[in-house]
Amino acid sequence: MPNRIFLPAALLLAVAVFITGCRSNNNNGGADSSANAQIFQYNVRQAGDKVFPALVYVKVVQEDRGSGRNSSSSASGSGVIISPRGEIVTNNHVIDKAVSIRCLLNDGRAFEADLIGSDKDTDLALLKLKLPEKCADLPYAEFSREEVREGDFVMALGAPWGLNRSISIGIISCARRYLPGHSEYSLWYQTDASISPGNSGGPLINTQGRIVGINTLGRLGGGDLGFTIPASTVETVVARLRQYGKANWAWFGLKFQPLKDFERNIYQPFEKGALISGLESRSPALKAGFEVNDLVLAVNGEAVNAVTAEDLPALYRKLGLMPFSKEVDFTVLRDGKTLHIKCMPMEKGKVEGEEVVCERWGFSAKSINRFDNPDLYFYRPEGVFVFGITPFSPASRSKLLKNDIIVKVNQHEIVSLEDLQEAYLQAEKISDRERRSVLTIMRNGVTLQLTVYLKDK
């Protein structure tokens, strides 16, 4: 397949002028500019040729049972091989709900792939090709460990719109971009290199042909806006996916806000530390005695700061990488007094992502979490929602839908999974005679009532 290198003439001219600088007294200036432009284009091609053999087109078949009916669809994206035995990094949203994954390599070969692990919080996934026993080592790309700065030339590789491989060039527009709601653990690289649908999961590389990030978001709000997960975050998460099959983030239940917020005109009277703005319900932090407006000065004796919003991901990542089995010592300033609070984290998802299965009704439920379910959190900060529905079950026949918020079961108020579990057990005892229960639900902000019958044992 031929390479598609999008290198506008204006960009080549700008590069040439930039490289030649202010050599206006050189009679050969025009020739030098042309030569430097050719050298730059040669370097771009060399970098692309180095990584193209590791580029992968990812095709998935997805299945969704959320509506109570089996339905399947296909989706595609890009990925990059990072080891000689066929490990591939891509985006979580590319392979989400996949029942089968097939990867097309640069040389035309196609292989099925297993999902080793994925992480919704950072939108990363690790795949492993199902290679024949005597398959030769595959070409792979390496991560860059050089500092990335604004103005660095980069190239986005992928399969945009499902077309053959392509490469587009641009610069790093911002090396520390904070995107609230997209990842609490990582900043982003912003680039004007074109990232189109289908490029998701492909690599962003430097002119040395090394990965500086994984392409994820493109054209938010229009214009040449692309966003990439930095290589440092990718390597950290991939190592954990390889070891655990998931990111295994530690969860304290602490919410922070920056000390200085220009957009909201908030300026706290502190120059350092991290200000607690909220505590998650049933969280280790709440049980340990933290309070809103506590100022965290240090974690295990190491100073922490969240002066601006760009500082928040590093703080959340630091806490998220703490081991579950050890207490963490927080140095906290409260009402002018310094105190120490010990807190042992839980695995993220053990509470937030815990699932209750109401088997005879035919649905499962999870707790609402502001990071995973921001739309539901808007309507009900504390509560549970329908996570999955069994096809042809009583829940399916009653028109219960995925993401419905459960407000009541009969007369029992539902705020937690424990409430739902208790209400379900009581309904099993009573409804063996009446065989029906009334669920009060909230759907898109509207309260409804549904009748669900109990399935025979």
Short mmCIF file of C-alpha atoms in Angstrom, two decimals:
data_model
loop_
_atom_site.label_atom_id
_atom_site.label_comp_id
_atom_site.label_asym_id
_atom_site.label_seq_id
_atom_site.Cartn_x
_atom_site.Cartn_y
_atom_site.Cartn_z
CA MET A 1 0.00 0.00 0.00
CA PRO A 2 1.41 3.41 -0.91
CA ASN A 3 2.17 5.86 1.85
CA ARG A 4 -0.03 8.93 2.00
CA ILE A 5 2.08 11.78 3.37
CA PHE A 6 0.19 15.02 3.83
CA LEU A 7 2.94 17.66 3.72
CA PRO A 8 1.58 20.99 2.50
CA ALA A 9 3.92 23.14 0.45
CA ALA A 10 3.39 26.03 2.85
CA LEU A 11 4.61 23.88 5.72
CA LEU A 12 7.69 22.83 3.78
CA LEU A 13 8.43 26.46 3.05
CA ALA A 14 7.96 27.41 6.69
CA VAL A 15 10.28 24.61 7.77
CA ALA A 16 12.89 25.71 5.26
CA VAL A 17 12.72 29.33 6.42
CA PHE A 18 12.87 28.26 10.06
CA ILE A 19 15.92 26.06 9.48
CA THR A 20 17.85 28.65 7.48
CA GLY A 21 17.10 31.29 10.11
CA CYS A 22 18.39 34.77 9.47
CA ARG A 23 21.06 33.94 6.91
CA SER A 24 19.94 36.81 4.69
CA ASN A 25 23.49 37.73 3.82
CA ASN A 26 24.02 34.35 2.21
CA ASN A 27 23.77 34.65 -1.58
CA ASN A 28 22.82 30.99 -1.69
CA GLY A 29 19.80 31.41 0.62
CA GLY A 30 17.25 30.08 -1.88
CA ALA A 31 19.29 26.97 -2.62
CA ASP A 32 19.84 26.35 1.11
CA SER A 33 16.10 26.65 1.80
CA SER A 34 15.29 24.14 -0.92
CA ALA A 35 17.98 21.72 0.29
CA ASN A 36 16.82 21.97 3.91
CA ALA A 37 13.22 21.38 2.89
CA GLN A 38 14.29 18.24 1.04
CA ILE A 39 16.28 17.06 4.06
CA PHE A 40 13.29 17.62 6.31
CA GLN A 41 10.98 15.74 3.97
CA TYR A 42 13.51 12.91 3.79
CA ASN A 43 13.56 12.71 7.61
CA VAL A 44 9.77 12.64 7.71
CA ARG A 45 9.69 9.77 5.23
CA GLN A 46 12.38 7.89 7.12
CA ALA A 47 10.44 8.22 10.37
CA GLY A 48 7.24 7.08 8.70
CA ASP A 49 8.95 4.13 7.00
CA LYS A 50 10.36 3.10 10.38
CA VAL A 51 6.94 2.89 12.06
CA PHE A 52 4.61 1.95 9.19
CA PRO A 53 5.53 -1.78 9.43
CA ALA A 54 4.23 -1.70 13.04
CA LEU A 55 0.96 0.06 12.17
CA VAL A 56 -2.17 -2.08 12.52
CA TYR A 57 -5.72 -1.70 11.26
CA VAL A 58 -8.06 -2.97 14.00
CA LYS A 59 -11.50 -4.34 13.11
CA VAL A 60 -13.91 -5.42 15.86
CA VAL A 61 -17.34 -6.98 16.06
CA GLN A 62 -19.27 -5.51 18.98
CA GLU A 63 -22.27 -6.90 20.82
CA ASP A 64 -24.69 -4.89 22.93
CA ARG A 65 -27.33 -6.47 25.13
CA GLY A 66 -28.29 -3.26 26.88
CA SER A 67 -31.77 -3.08 25.34
CA GLY A 68 -32.51 -6.71 26.11
CA ARG A 69 -31.93 -7.78 22.52
CA ASN A 70 -28.80 -9.23 21.02
CA SER A 71 -27.40 -6.81 18.47
CA SER A 72 -24.03 -6.66 16.81
CA SER A 73 -22.15 -4.02 14.90
CA SER A 74 -18.66 -3.48 13.58
CA ALA A 75 -16.16 -0.76 14.39
CA SER A 76 -12.61 -0.04 13.38
CA GLY A 77 -9.59 1.96 14.40
CA SER A 78 -5.83 1.84 14.45
CA GLY A 79 -3.17 0.35 16.68
CA VAL A 80 0.58 -0.04 16.89
CA ILE A 81 2.71 -3.12 17.59
CA ILE A 82 5.00 -2.53 20.59
CA SER A 83 6.71 -5.91 20.96
CA PRO A 84 8.12 -8.55 18.57
CA ARG A 85 5.53 -11.10 19.71
CA GLY A 86 2.55 -9.03 18.67
CA GLU A 87 1.47 -6.84 21.57
CA ILE A 88 -0.64 -3.97 20.26
CA VAL A 89 -1.67 -0.72 21.91
CA THR A 90 -4.94 0.89 20.85
CA ASN A 91 -7.81 2.84 22.42
CA ASN A 92 -10.32 1.32 24.79
CA HIS A 93 -13.17 2.90 22.83
CA VAL A 94 -11.99 1.09 19.68
CA ILE A 95 -12.42 -2.37 21.24
CA ASP A 96 -15.21 -1.62 23.74
CA LYS A 97 -17.83 -4.42 23.83
CA ALA A 98 -15.84 -6.43 21.29
CA VAL A 99 -16.69 -10.10 20.90
CA SER A 100 -14.01 -10.58 18.25
CA ILE A 101 -10.97 -8.57 17.22
CA ARG A 102 -9.11 -8.93 13.93
CA CYS A 103 -5.99 -7.02 12.98
CA LEU A 104 -4.62 -6.30 9.51
CA LEU A 105 -0.86 -5.84 9.42
CA ASN A 106 1.08 -3.59 7.11
CA ASP A 107 2.30 -6.57 5.05
CA GLY A 108 -1.26 -7.71 4.33
CA ARG A 109 -1.45 -10.53 6.86
CA ALA A 110 -4.48 -10.67 9.18
CA PHE A 111 -4.65 -12.25 12.64
CA GLU A 112 -7.21 -12.61 15.39
CA ALA A 113 -6.24 -10.87 18.62
CA ASP A 114 -6.96 -11.42 22.31
CA LEU A 115 -7.75 -8.56 24.65
CA ILE A 116 -5.10 -8.61 27.39
CA GLY A 117 -6.60 -5.69 29.28
CA SER A 118 -8.19 -2.28 28.94
CA ASP A 119 -8.63 0.88 30.98
CA LYS A 120 -11.60 3.16 30.46
CA ASP A 121 -10.08 5.94 32.58
CA THR A 122 -7.17 6.50 30.19
CA ASP A 123 -8.88 5.07 27.08
CA LEU A 124 -6.13 2.52 26.49
CA ALA A 125 -6.21 -1.17 25.61
CA LEU A 126 -3.59 -3.87 25.14
CA LEU A 127 -4.09 -6.63 22.56
CA LYS A 128 -2.05 -9.73 21.73
CA LEU A 129 -2.05 -11.22 18.24
CA LYS A 130 -2.77 -14.94 17.93
CA LEU A 131 0.36 -15.81 15.98
CA PRO A 132 1.37 -19.23 14.61
CA GLU A 133 3.99 -21.03 16.71
CA LYS A 134 6.80 -20.58 14.18
CA CYS A 135 5.92 -17.02 13.23
CA ALA A 136 8.95 -14.74 12.94
CA ASP A 137 9.28 -11.73 15.19
CA LEU A 138 7.15 -8.82 14.07
CA PRO A 139 8.39 -5.28 13.45
CA TYR A 140 7.49 -3.00 16.34
CA ALA A 141 7.75 0.64 17.36
CA GLU A 142 9.52 2.00 20.42
CA PHE A 143 8.40 4.71 22.83
CA SER A 144 10.28 7.98 22.98
CA ARG A 145 11.65 9.08 26.33
CA GLU A 146 12.66 12.53 25.19
CA GLU A 147 10.89 15.59 26.57
CA VAL A 148 8.10 16.76 24.29
CA ARG A 149 7.83 20.51 23.85
CA GLU A 150 5.61 22.96 22.01
CA GLY A 151 6.79 23.35 18.43
CA ASP A 152 8.15 19.80 18.09
CA PHE A 153 7.31 18.28 14.70
CA VAL A 154 5.16 15.14 14.99
CA MET A 155 3.32 12.76 12.66
CA ALA A 156 -0.01 11.00 13.20
CA LEU A 157 -0.23 7.52 11.67
CA GLY A 158 -3.39 5.52 11.19
CA ALA A 159 -6.20 4.41 8.93
CA PRO A 160 -8.51 7.44 8.74
CA TRP A 161 -12.11 6.75 7.75
CA GLY A 162 -11.15 3.09 7.24
CA LEU A 163 -8.86 3.96 4.32
CA ASN A 164 -5.37 2.62 3.74
CA ARG A 165 -2.61 3.76 6.06
CA SER A 166 -1.79 7.43 6.11
CA ILE A 167 0.53 9.90 7.77
CA SER A 168 -0.17 13.55 8.54
CA ILE A 169 2.30 16.04 9.93
CA GLY A 170 2.04 18.92 12.36
CA ILE A 171 3.52 20.25 15.57
CA ILE A 172 2.87 19.90 19.27
CA SER A 173 0.60 22.87 19.94
CA CYS A 174 0.45 22.31 23.70
CA ALA A 175 2.45 19.81 25.74
CA ARG A 176 0.28 20.09 28.89
CA ARG A 177 -3.36 20.22 27.88
CA TYR A 178 -5.95 19.50 30.57
CA LEU A 179 -9.25 18.08 29.29
CA PRO A 180 -11.73 17.79 32.17
CA GLY A 181 -13.98 14.76 31.86
CA HIS A 182 -11.69 12.84 29.51
CA SER A 183 -9.02 11.50 31.88
CA GLU A 184 -8.34 12.22 35.51
CA TYR A 185 -4.90 10.55 35.37
CA SER A 186 -3.20 12.21 32.43
CA LEU A 187 -2.61 15.46 30.65
CA TRP A 188 -2.73 15.41 26.84
CA TYR A 189 -0.59 16.52 23.95
CA GLN A 190 -2.46 18.84 21.63
CA THR A 191 -1.39 18.71 18.00
CA ASP A 192 -2.50 20.18 14.70
CA ALA A 193 -1.56 16.96 12.90
CA SER A 194 -4.82 15.66 11.44
CA ILE A 195 -6.46 12.97 13.61
CA SER A 196 -9.55 11.75 11.77
CA PRO A 197 -12.03 9.01 12.74
CA GLY A 198 -10.17 5.73 12.23
CA ASN A 199 -6.89 7.22 13.43
CA SER A 200 -7.90 6.48 17.02
CA GLY A 201 -5.39 4.13 18.61
CA GLY A 202 -2.66 4.91 16.10
CA PRO A 203 0.71 6.35 17.12
CA LEU A 204 1.87 9.94 17.15
CA ILE A 205 5.59 9.78 16.36
CA ASN A 206 8.51 12.19 16.35
CA THR A 207 10.99 12.76 13.52
CA GLN A 208 13.17 9.96 14.93
CA GLY A 209 10.37 7.45 14.36
CA ARG A 210 9.55 6.87 18.04
CA ILE A 211 6.12 6.93 19.67
CA VAL A 212 5.39 10.09 21.64
CA GLY A 213 1.73 9.25 22.21
CA ILE A 214 -1.40 7.36 21.17
CA ASN A 215 -3.95 9.32 19.12
CA THR A 216 -7.36 9.48 20.72
CA LEU A 217 -9.41 12.60 20.06
CA GLY A 218 -9.67 14.67 16.92
CA ARG A 219 -11.43 17.86 15.89
CA LEU A 220 -13.19 18.62 19.16
CA GLY A 221 -15.42 21.54 18.20
CA GLY A 222 -13.90 21.72 14.73
CA GLY A 223 -10.58 22.99 13.47
CA ASP A 224 -7.19 21.37 13.56
CA LEU A 225 -7.44 20.09 17.11
CA GLY A 226 -6.04 16.65 17.89
CA PHE A 227 -5.32 15.14 21.28
CA THR A 228 -2.90 12.38 22.14
CA ILE A 229 -2.21 10.33 25.27
CA PRO A 230 1.46 10.91 26.22
CA ALA A 231 3.89 7.99 25.94
CA SER A 232 4.71 8.16 29.66
CA THR A 233 1.06 7.49 30.53
CA VAL A 234 0.80 4.76 27.89
CA GLU A 235 3.85 2.90 29.20
CA THR A 236 2.62 3.09 32.80
CA VAL A 237 -0.84 1.78 31.96
CA VAL A 238 0.38 -0.88 29.50
CA ALA A 239 2.71 -2.33 32.15
CA ARG A 240 -0.25 -2.71 34.51
CA LEU A 241 -2.53 -4.15 31.83
CA ARG A 242 0.18 -6.66 30.99
CA GLN A 243 0.53 -7.67 34.66
CA TYR A 244 -3.04 -7.47 35.95
CA GLY A 245 -5.32 -7.31 32.92
CA LYS A 246 -6.55 -3.94 34.19
CA ALA A 247 -5.04 -0.69 35.40
CA ASN A 248 -5.68 -1.45 39.10
CA TRP A 249 -6.03 2.18 40.11
CA ALA A 250 -6.14 2.83 43.84
CA TRP A 251 -9.22 4.71 45.01
CA PHE A 252 -9.41 7.07 47.98
CA GLY A 253 -12.56 8.93 47.01
CA LEU A 254 -10.90 12.35 47.20
CA LYS A 255 -11.91 15.17 44.86
CA PHE A 256 -9.57 18.12 44.40
CA GLN A 257 -9.83 21.57 42.90
CA PRO A 258 -6.96 23.83 41.82
CA LEU A 259 -5.90 26.68 44.10
CA LYS A 260 -6.00 29.09 41.18
CA ASP A 261 -8.81 28.93 38.62
CA PHE A 262 -8.75 31.79 36.16
CA GLU A 263 -11.86 30.68 34.26
CA ARG A 264 -14.02 30.56 37.41
CA ASN A 265 -12.24 33.49 39.06
CA ILE A 266 -11.29 31.41 42.11
CA TYR A 267 -8.06 32.20 43.94
CA GLN A 268 -7.45 30.36 47.22
CA PRO A 269 -5.21 32.04 49.85
CA PHE A 270 -2.58 29.28 49.55
CA GLU A 271 0.53 29.02 47.42
CA LYS A 272 1.00 25.25 47.68
CA GLY A 273 -0.88 22.08 48.50
CA ALA A 274 -3.99 20.40 47.10
CA LEU A 275 -7.45 21.51 48.21
CA ILE A 276 -10.12 18.87 48.83
CA SER A 277 -13.37 19.93 47.19
CA GLY A 278 -15.42 16.79 47.80
CA LEU A 279 -15.53 13.25 49.16
CA GLU A 280 -17.09 10.26 47.42
CA SER A 281 -19.78 8.42 49.37
CA ARG A 282 -18.70 5.17 51.07
CA SER A 283 -15.09 6.02 50.28
CA PRO A 284 -11.94 5.28 52.31
CA ALA A 285 -11.32 9.04 52.55
CA LEU A 286 -14.72 9.64 54.13
CA LYS A 287 -14.16 6.87 56.66
CA ALA A 288 -10.64 8.11 57.45
CA GLY A 289 -11.94 11.50 58.55
CA PHE A 290 -11.08 13.83 55.68
CA GLU A 291 -13.19 16.97 55.36
CA VAL A 292 -14.02 19.29 52.50
CA ASN A 293 -11.60 22.26 52.40
CA ASP A 294 -8.77 20.24 53.98
CA LEU A 295 -5.51 21.27 52.32
CA VAL A 296 -3.28 18.25 51.58
CA LEU A 297 0.36 19.30 51.90
CA ALA A 298 2.14 15.96 51.50
CA VAL A 299 1.53 12.28 50.75
CA ASN A 300 3.86 9.87 52.56
CA GLY A 301 6.09 12.83 53.33
CA GLU A 302 6.37 13.96 49.71
CA ALA A 303 4.99 17.43 48.95
CA VAL A 304 2.03 17.64 46.56
CA ASN A 305 0.61 20.62 44.72
CA ALA A 306 -2.43 21.35 42.62
CA VAL A 307 -2.05 25.06 41.98
CA THR A 308 -3.63 24.96 38.51
CA ALA A 309 -5.93 22.50 36.75
CA GLU A 310 -2.93 21.16 34.81
CA ASP A 311 -1.52 19.86 38.13
CA LEU A 312 -4.55 17.68 38.93
CA PRO A 313 -3.81 14.62 36.71
CA ALA A 314 -0.33 14.15 38.21
CA LEU A 315 -1.85 14.21 41.70
CA TYR A 316 -4.62 11.75 40.83
CA ARG A 317 -2.12 9.47 39.12
CA LYS A 318 0.21 9.58 42.14
CA LEU A 319 -2.66 8.50 44.39
CA GLY A 320 -3.96 6.00 41.83
CA LEU A 321 -0.63 4.15 41.74
CA MET A 322 -0.56 3.58 45.51
CA PRO A 323 -0.69 -0.08 46.66
CA PHE A 324 -4.02 -1.24 48.11
CA SER A 325 -2.54 -3.04 51.11
CA LYS A 326 -0.68 -0.14 52.73
CA GLU A 327 -1.90 2.85 54.68
CA VAL A 328 -0.99 6.19 53.15
CA ASP A 329 0.03 9.08 55.40
CA PHE A 330 -1.51 12.42 54.42
CA THR A 331 -0.21 15.67 55.90
CA VAL A 332 -3.22 17.97 56.07
CA LEU A 333 -3.76 21.61 57.02
CA ARG A 334 -7.16 22.19 58.67
CA ASP A 335 -8.20 25.44 60.33
CA GLY A 336 -4.57 26.52 60.61
CA LYS A 337 -3.46 23.27 62.27
CA THR A 338 -1.34 20.53 60.71
CA LEU A 339 -2.49 16.95 61.24
CA HIS A 340 -1.79 13.50 59.83
CA ILE A 341 -4.51 11.26 58.44
CA LYS A 342 -3.91 7.59 57.66
CA CYS A 343 -5.96 6.14 54.84
CA MET A 344 -5.83 2.76 53.09
CA PRO A 345 -7.15 2.89 49.51
CA MET A 346 -9.42 0.40 47.82
CA GLU A 347 -9.14 -0.89 44.31
CA LYS A 348 -10.99 1.49 42.00
CA GLY A 349 -14.19 -0.23 40.97
CA LYS A 350 -14.59 -2.43 44.02
CA VAL A 351 -17.18 0.02 45.29
CA GLU A 352 -17.83 2.22 42.26
CA GLY A 353 -17.93 -0.65 39.81
CA GLU A 354 -19.37 -3.39 42.02
CA GLU A 355 -22.29 -5.10 40.35
CA VAL A 356 -25.49 -6.51 41.84
CA VAL A 357 -27.29 -9.14 39.76
CA CYS A 358 -31.06 -9.47 40.14
CA GLU A 359 -31.20 -12.78 38.35
CA ARG A 360 -34.94 -13.51 38.48
CA TRP A 361 -35.74 -10.02 37.22
CA GLY A 362 -33.08 -10.30 34.55
CA PHE A 363 -30.90 -7.25 35.06
CA SER A 364 -27.76 -6.13 36.83
CA ALA A 365 -26.98 -2.76 38.40
CA LYS A 366 -24.00 -0.64 39.40
CA SER A 367 -23.46 2.46 41.52
CA ILE A 368 -23.47 5.82 39.76
CA ASN A 369 -19.97 7.23 39.51
CA ARG A 370 -19.24 10.77 38.41
CA PHE A 371 -16.24 9.75 36.27
CA ASP A 372 -17.77 6.76 34.50
CA ASN A 373 -21.38 8.01 34.37
CA PRO A 374 -21.32 11.83 34.30
CA ASP A 375 -24.73 12.04 32.55
CA LEU A 376 -26.39 9.93 35.26
CA TYR A 377 -24.45 11.72 38.00
CA PHE A 378 -26.01 14.99 36.82
CA TYR A 379 -29.50 13.68 37.65
CA ARG A 380 -28.65 11.70 40.78
CA PRO A 381 -25.19 11.95 42.42
CA GLU A 382 -25.95 8.96 44.65
CA GLY A 383 -27.84 6.00 43.32
CA VAL A 384 -27.74 2.90 41.14
CA PHE A 385 -28.39 2.35 37.46
CA VAL A 386 -29.23 -0.57 35.19
CA PHE A 387 -25.95 -1.90 33.83
CA GLY A 388 -27.09 -4.91 31.81
CA ILE A 389 -30.31 -6.67 30.82
CA THR A 390 -30.75 -10.35 30.04
CA PRO A 391 -32.44 -10.94 26.67
CA PHE A 392 -36.08 -12.16 26.87
CA SER A 393 -36.10 -11.63 30.65
CA PRO A 394 -38.87 -10.00 32.74
CA ALA A 395 -36.81 -6.80 32.79
CA SER A 396 -36.55 -6.85 29.01
CA ARG A 397 -40.29 -7.41 28.58
CA SER A 398 -41.08 -4.59 31.02
CA LYS A 399 -39.15 -2.18 28.74
CA LEU A 400 -36.47 -1.49 31.35
CA LEU A 401 -33.45 0.00 29.58
CA LYS A 402 -29.74 0.15 30.19
CA ASN A 403 -28.75 3.31 32.15
CA ASP A 404 -32.18 3.68 33.76
CA ILE A 405 -31.67 4.99 37.31
CA ILE A 406 -33.52 2.90 39.90
CA VAL A 407 -35.22 5.23 42.38
CA LYS A 408 -37.53 2.79 44.20
CA VAL A 409 -38.43 -0.90 44.32
CA ASN A 410 -42.03 -1.03 45.51
CA GLN A 411 -41.84 1.35 48.51
CA HIS A 412 -38.12 0.89 49.18
CA GLU A 413 -35.94 3.94 48.41
CA ILE A 414 -32.83 2.91 46.46
CA VAL A 415 -29.65 4.90 47.07
CA SER A 416 -26.99 2.18 47.17
CA LEU A 417 -26.37 -1.31 45.84
CA GLU A 418 -27.03 -2.61 49.35
CA ASP A 419 -30.51 -1.05 49.19
CA LEU A 420 -31.19 -2.75 45.86
CA GLN A 421 -29.91 -6.10 47.09
CA GLU A 422 -32.15 -5.94 50.17
CA ALA A 423 -35.19 -4.85 48.15
CA TYR A 424 -34.63 -7.66 45.65
CA LEU A 425 -34.39 -10.31 48.38
CA GLN A 426 -37.60 -9.02 49.98
CA ALA A 427 -39.32 -8.98 46.60
CA GLU A 428 -38.32 -12.61 46.07
CA LYS A 429 -40.05 -13.59 49.31
CA ILE A 430 -43.22 -11.57 48.71
CA SER A 431 -43.52 -11.81 44.96
CA ASP A 432 -43.56 -15.59 44.85
CA ARG A 433 -47.25 -15.04 45.58
CA GLU A 434 -47.87 -11.81 43.67
CA ARG A 435 -44.99 -12.33 41.23
CA ARG A 436 -44.65 -8.65 40.45
CA SER A 437 -42.86 -5.57 41.74
CA VAL A 438 -43.10 -1.92 40.80
CA LEU A 439 -39.85 -0.20 39.86
CA THR A 440 -39.72 3.58 39.98
CA ILE A 441 -37.01 4.69 37.59
CA MET A 442 -35.55 7.89 36.18
CA ARG A 443 -34.83 8.02 32.46
CA ASN A 444 -33.26 11.18 31.01
CA GLY A 445 -34.52 13.13 34.00
CA VAL A 446 -38.11 11.84 33.72
CA THR A 447 -39.57 9.61 36.47
CA LEU A 448 -41.44 6.51 35.29
CA GLN A 449 -42.94 3.39 36.86
CA LEU A 450 -42.57 -0.09 35.40
CA THR A 451 -43.90 -3.45 36.51
CA VAL A 452 -41.45 -6.32 36.51
CA TYR A 453 -42.46 -9.92 37.13
CA LEU A 454 -40.42 -12.55 38.89
CA LYS A 455 -39.06 -15.34 36.71
CA ASP A 456 -39.63 -18.92 37.83
CA LYS A 457 -36.77 -20.50 39.76
#
